mmCIF file of C-alpha atoms and ligand atoms in Angstrom:
data_model
loop_
_atom_site.group_PDB
_atom_site.id
_atom_site.type_symbol
_atom_site.label_atom_id
_atom_site.label_comp_id
_atom_site.label_asym_id
_atom_site.label_seq_id
_atom_site.Cartn_x
_atom_site.Cartn_y
_atom_site.Cartn_z
ATOM 1 C CA UNK A 1468 -0.083 0.030 -0.233
ATOM 2 C CA UNK A 1469 1.437 3.217 -0.492
ATOM 3 C CA UNK A 1470 0.770 5.880 2.240
ATOM 4 C CA UNK A 1471 0.672 9.508 1.148
ATOM 5 C CA UNK A 1472 0.214 12.503 2.885
ATOM 6 C CA UNK A 1473 -0.996 16.495 1.657
ATOM 7 C CA UNK A 1474 -2.508 18.125 4.694
ATOM 8 C CA UNK A 1475 -5.684 19.672 4.227
ATOM 9 C CA UNK A 1476 -5.540 22.263 6.581
ATOM 10 C CA UNK A 1477 -2.462 24.312 4.790
ATOM 11 C CA UNK A 1478 -3.242 26.907 1.967
ATOM 12 C CA UNK A 1479 -4.566 25.282 -0.912
ATOM 13 C CA UNK A 1480 -1.816 26.055 -3.452
ATOM 14 C CA UNK A 1481 0.510 24.125 -1.209
ATOM 15 C CA UNK A 1482 -1.787 21.472 -0.661
ATOM 16 C CA UNK A 1483 -1.927 20.882 -4.475
ATOM 17 C CA UNK A 1484 1.821 20.913 -5.396
ATOM 18 C CA UNK A 1485 1.477 17.870 -2.976
ATOM 19 C CA UNK A 1486 -1.501 16.009 -4.197
ATOM 20 C CA UNK A 1487 0.097 16.956 -7.669
ATOM 21 C CA UNK A 1488 3.599 14.988 -6.501
ATOM 22 C CA UNK A 1489 1.599 12.614 -4.970
ATOM 23 C CA UNK A 1490 -0.351 12.134 -8.723
ATOM 24 C CA UNK A 1491 2.939 11.877 -10.462
ATOM 25 C CA UNK A 1492 4.791 9.380 -8.153
ATOM 26 C CA UNK A 1493 1.966 7.067 -8.316
ATOM 27 C CA UNK A 1494 1.238 7.133 -12.056
ATOM 28 C CA UNK A 1495 4.932 7.514 -13.849
ATOM 29 C CA UNK A 1496 6.482 4.692 -15.187
ATOM 30 C CA UNK A 1497 2.631 2.639 -15.141
ATOM 31 C CA UNK A 1498 0.955 2.382 -18.737
ATOM 32 C CA UNK A 1499 -2.287 0.858 -18.083
ATOM 33 C CA UNK A 1500 -4.556 3.589 -17.612
ATOM 34 C CA UNK A 1501 -7.147 1.770 -15.666
ATOM 35 C CA UNK A 1502 -4.155 1.333 -12.798
ATOM 36 C CA UNK A 1503 -3.931 4.475 -13.264
ATOM 37 C CA UNK A 1504 -7.176 6.124 -12.679
ATOM 38 C CA UNK A 1505 -7.955 3.804 -10.184
ATOM 39 C CA UNK A 1506 -4.925 4.884 -8.431
ATOM 40 C CA UNK A 1507 -5.762 8.589 -8.445
ATOM 41 C CA UNK A 1508 -9.240 8.382 -7.979
ATOM 42 C CA UNK A 1509 -8.172 6.547 -4.319
ATOM 43 C CA UNK A 1510 -5.443 9.018 -4.002
ATOM 44 C CA UNK A 1511 -8.101 12.288 -4.409
ATOM 45 C CA UNK A 1512 -10.375 10.446 -2.053
ATOM 46 C CA UNK A 1513 -8.192 10.560 0.322
ATOM 47 C CA UNK A 1514 -6.736 13.277 0.246
ATOM 48 C CA UNK A 1515 -9.254 15.808 -0.661
ATOM 49 C CA UNK A 1516 -12.083 16.524 2.047
ATOM 50 C CA UNK A 1517 -14.938 17.286 1.645
ATOM 51 C CA UNK A 1518 -16.120 15.037 -1.375
ATOM 52 C CA UNK A 1519 -19.230 12.158 -1.516
ATOM 53 C CA UNK A 1520 -17.488 11.250 -4.922
ATOM 54 C CA UNK A 1521 -14.143 11.174 -6.804
ATOM 55 C CA UNK A 1522 -13.761 9.997 -10.555
ATOM 56 C CA UNK A 1523 -13.331 9.326 -13.936
ATOM 57 C CA UNK A 1524 -15.778 9.248 -16.956
ATOM 58 C CA UNK A 1525 -13.629 8.529 -20.331
ATOM 59 C CA UNK A 1526 -15.230 9.517 -24.069
ATOM 60 C CA UNK A 1527 -15.178 6.484 -25.758
ATOM 61 C CA UNK A 1528 -17.475 7.104 -29.173
ATOM 62 C CA UNK A 1529 -18.371 9.815 -28.389
ATOM 63 C CA UNK A 1530 -20.204 9.697 -25.003
ATOM 64 C CA UNK A 1531 -18.885 9.655 -21.742
ATOM 65 C CA UNK A 1532 -18.803 6.320 -20.198
ATOM 66 C CA UNK A 1533 -17.886 5.261 -16.268
ATOM 67 C CA UNK A 1534 -14.311 4.862 -15.119
ATOM 68 C CA UNK A 1535 -12.758 4.509 -12.038
ATOM 69 C CA UNK A 1536 -13.885 6.185 -8.446
ATOM 70 C CA UNK A 1537 -14.601 6.433 -4.997
ATOM 71 C CA UNK A 1538 -17.964 6.886 -4.332
ATOM 72 C CA UNK A 1539 -21.622 5.589 -4.876
ATOM 73 C CA UNK A 1540 -22.643 3.895 -7.661
ATOM 74 C CA UNK A 1541 -23.035 6.724 -10.826
ATOM 75 C CA UNK A 1542 -24.435 6.658 -13.960
ATOM 76 C CA UNK A 1543 -23.232 4.981 -16.699
ATOM 77 C CA UNK A 1544 -23.255 6.733 -19.626
ATOM 78 C CA UNK A 1545 -23.139 10.480 -20.081
ATOM 79 C CA UNK A 1546 -24.151 12.119 -23.610
ATOM 80 C CA UNK A 1547 -21.834 14.775 -24.636
ATOM 81 C CA UNK A 1548 -23.267 17.802 -23.499
ATOM 82 C CA UNK A 1549 -25.418 16.241 -20.700
ATOM 83 C CA UNK A 1550 -25.082 17.550 -16.965
ATOM 84 C CA UNK A 1551 -21.712 19.105 -16.238
ATOM 85 C CA UNK A 1552 -19.859 16.526 -16.715
ATOM 86 C CA UNK A 1553 -21.467 16.332 -20.072
ATOM 87 C CA UNK A 1554 -20.677 19.928 -20.277
ATOM 88 C CA UNK A 1555 -17.380 19.854 -19.505
ATOM 89 C CA UNK A 1556 -16.697 17.563 -22.137
ATOM 90 C CA UNK A 1557 -18.238 18.748 -24.579
ATOM 91 C CA UNK A 1558 -17.350 22.461 -24.207
ATOM 92 C CA UNK A 1559 -13.565 21.308 -23.127
ATOM 93 C CA UNK A 1560 -13.956 23.476 -20.189
ATOM 94 C CA UNK A 1561 -13.596 22.897 -16.046
ATOM 95 C CA UNK A 1562 -17.013 23.636 -14.887
ATOM 96 C CA UNK A 1563 -16.726 24.629 -11.250
ATOM 97 C CA UNK A 1564 -20.785 24.386 -9.932
ATOM 98 C CA UNK A 1565 -22.123 26.177 -6.449
ATOM 99 C CA UNK A 1566 -24.914 24.700 -6.654
ATOM 100 C CA UNK A 1567 -26.107 21.434 -8.887
ATOM 101 C CA UNK A 1568 -29.120 21.856 -8.644
ATOM 102 C CA UNK A 1569 -29.175 25.681 -10.180
ATOM 103 C CA UNK A 1570 -27.135 23.915 -12.860
ATOM 104 C CA UNK A 1571 -29.558 22.928 -15.867
ATOM 105 C CA UNK A 1572 -29.780 19.341 -16.673
ATOM 106 C CA UNK A 1573 -27.484 18.379 -13.834
ATOM 107 C CA UNK A 1574 -27.345 13.894 -13.442
ATOM 108 C CA UNK A 1575 -28.058 13.707 -9.362
ATOM 109 C CA UNK A 1576 -25.932 10.181 -9.190
ATOM 110 C CA UNK A 1577 -25.303 10.997 -5.257
ATOM 111 C CA UNK A 1578 -28.951 13.023 -3.797
ATOM 112 C CA UNK A 1579 -25.834 14.209 -1.259
ATOM 113 C CA UNK A 1580 -24.145 16.266 -4.014
ATOM 114 C CA UNK A 1581 -24.617 20.169 -3.252
ATOM 115 C CA UNK A 1582 -22.062 21.870 -5.646
ATOM 116 C CA UNK A 1583 -19.298 20.101 -8.087
ATOM 117 C CA UNK A 1584 -15.763 20.091 -10.159
ATOM 118 C CA UNK A 1585 -15.699 18.615 -13.494
ATOM 119 C CA UNK A 1586 -11.930 19.431 -15.259
ATOM 120 C CA UNK A 1587 -11.932 17.574 -18.554
ATOM 121 C CA UNK A 1588 -8.194 15.869 -19.864
ATOM 122 C CA UNK A 1589 -7.319 17.122 -22.645
ATOM 123 C CA UNK A 1590 -4.683 15.350 -24.952
ATOM 124 C CA UNK A 1591 -3.472 15.949 -28.245
ATOM 125 C CA UNK A 1592 -5.920 18.861 -28.504
ATOM 126 C CA UNK A 1593 -9.565 16.529 -27.565
ATOM 127 C CA UNK A 1594 -10.992 15.844 -24.466
ATOM 128 C CA UNK A 1595 -10.468 12.222 -23.389
ATOM 129 C CA UNK A 1596 -11.924 12.001 -20.160
ATOM 130 C CA UNK A 1597 -13.352 14.279 -17.042
ATOM 131 C CA UNK A 1598 -12.205 14.195 -13.428
ATOM 132 C CA UNK A 1599 -15.333 14.513 -11.756
ATOM 133 C CA UNK A 1600 -15.702 16.020 -7.992
ATOM 134 C CA UNK A 1601 -19.203 16.469 -6.027
ATOM 135 C CA UNK A 1602 -19.096 17.600 -2.903
ATOM 136 C CA UNK A 1603 -22.158 16.937 -0.375
ATOM 137 C CA UNK A 1604 -21.125 20.868 0.649
ATOM 138 C CA UNK A 1605 -22.498 24.408 -1.371
ATOM 139 C CA UNK A 1606 -19.838 25.956 -2.733
ATOM 140 C CA UNK A 1607 -17.529 23.717 -1.165
ATOM 141 C CA UNK A 1608 -14.929 24.451 -4.798
ATOM 142 C CA UNK A 1609 -12.709 27.639 -5.490
ATOM 143 C CA UNK A 1610 -11.029 28.632 -8.022
ATOM 144 C CA UNK A 1611 -7.978 26.809 -6.221
ATOM 145 C CA UNK A 1612 -9.099 23.847 -6.222
ATOM 146 C CA UNK A 1613 -9.966 23.984 -9.795
ATOM 147 C CA UNK A 1614 -6.357 25.633 -10.791
ATOM 148 C CA UNK A 1615 -5.044 22.416 -8.470
ATOM 149 C CA UNK A 1616 -6.697 20.306 -10.807
ATOM 150 C CA UNK A 1617 -6.577 21.694 -14.403
ATOM 151 C CA UNK A 1618 -2.734 21.014 -13.032
ATOM 152 C CA UNK A 1619 -3.436 17.344 -12.038
ATOM 153 C CA UNK A 1620 -5.242 16.824 -15.094
ATOM 154 C CA UNK A 1621 -2.501 18.221 -17.593
ATOM 155 C CA UNK A 1622 0.144 15.841 -15.205
ATOM 156 C CA UNK A 1623 -2.346 12.544 -16.118
ATOM 157 C CA UNK A 1624 -3.248 13.180 -19.290
ATOM 158 C CA UNK A 1625 -0.449 11.075 -20.969
ATOM 159 C CA UNK A 1626 -1.068 8.078 -18.616
ATOM 160 C CA UNK A 1627 -4.543 7.607 -18.378
HETATM 161 N N1 SME B 1154 -24.075 14.863 -11.572
HETATM 162 C C1 SME B 1154 -22.556 14.995 -12.441
HETATM 163 C C2 SME B 1154 -23.223 13.240 -13.123
HETATM 164 C C3 SME B 1154 -22.164 12.490 -12.671
HETATM 165 S S1 SME B 1154 -22.243 11.510 -11.135
HETATM 166 O O1 SME B 1154 -22.083 13.326 -9.959
HETATM 167 C C4 SME B 1154 -20.848 10.958 -10.533
HETATM 168 C C5 SME B 1154 -23.541 15.403 -14.159
HETATM 169 O O2 SME B 1154 -24.179 16.287 -13.690
HETATM 170 O O3 SME B 1154 -22.380 15.552 -15.132
#
């Protein structure tokens, strides 16, 4: 078992530097995408506070398909453009949603979710997957979380 630590009480930029270093170390040299996504989901779940879901959706044949995650069982297929994840994938842009109930088309996989951060993972100009984070706390995510997960997405884009 790997034992990575990152103190969530420290300022977020420092926390995300540590999370990124752990994600890099965990996936470096491993070519299997599923193994890497599974370990990344577990790492995020372990270290990032106030989440009720953390994981991946992959772009396959023009739709999003559930990938490795931690949390309750979730919707398996999401059309591009639909919900928070589908919007992030279709636009190729991060979606930071303070109140999921106010987001048109939000897909409620877990009724506990109140806010959400979805970051596209882009390889050679194409969205290949998204990282989806759900929180039971409204407005859980801020621009520093966004920057942290966008940096993580860039590091893992060639490893998933
Ligand atoms: N809420 C998401 C669906 C995925 S689950 O949160 C895991 C959405 O609207 O895209």
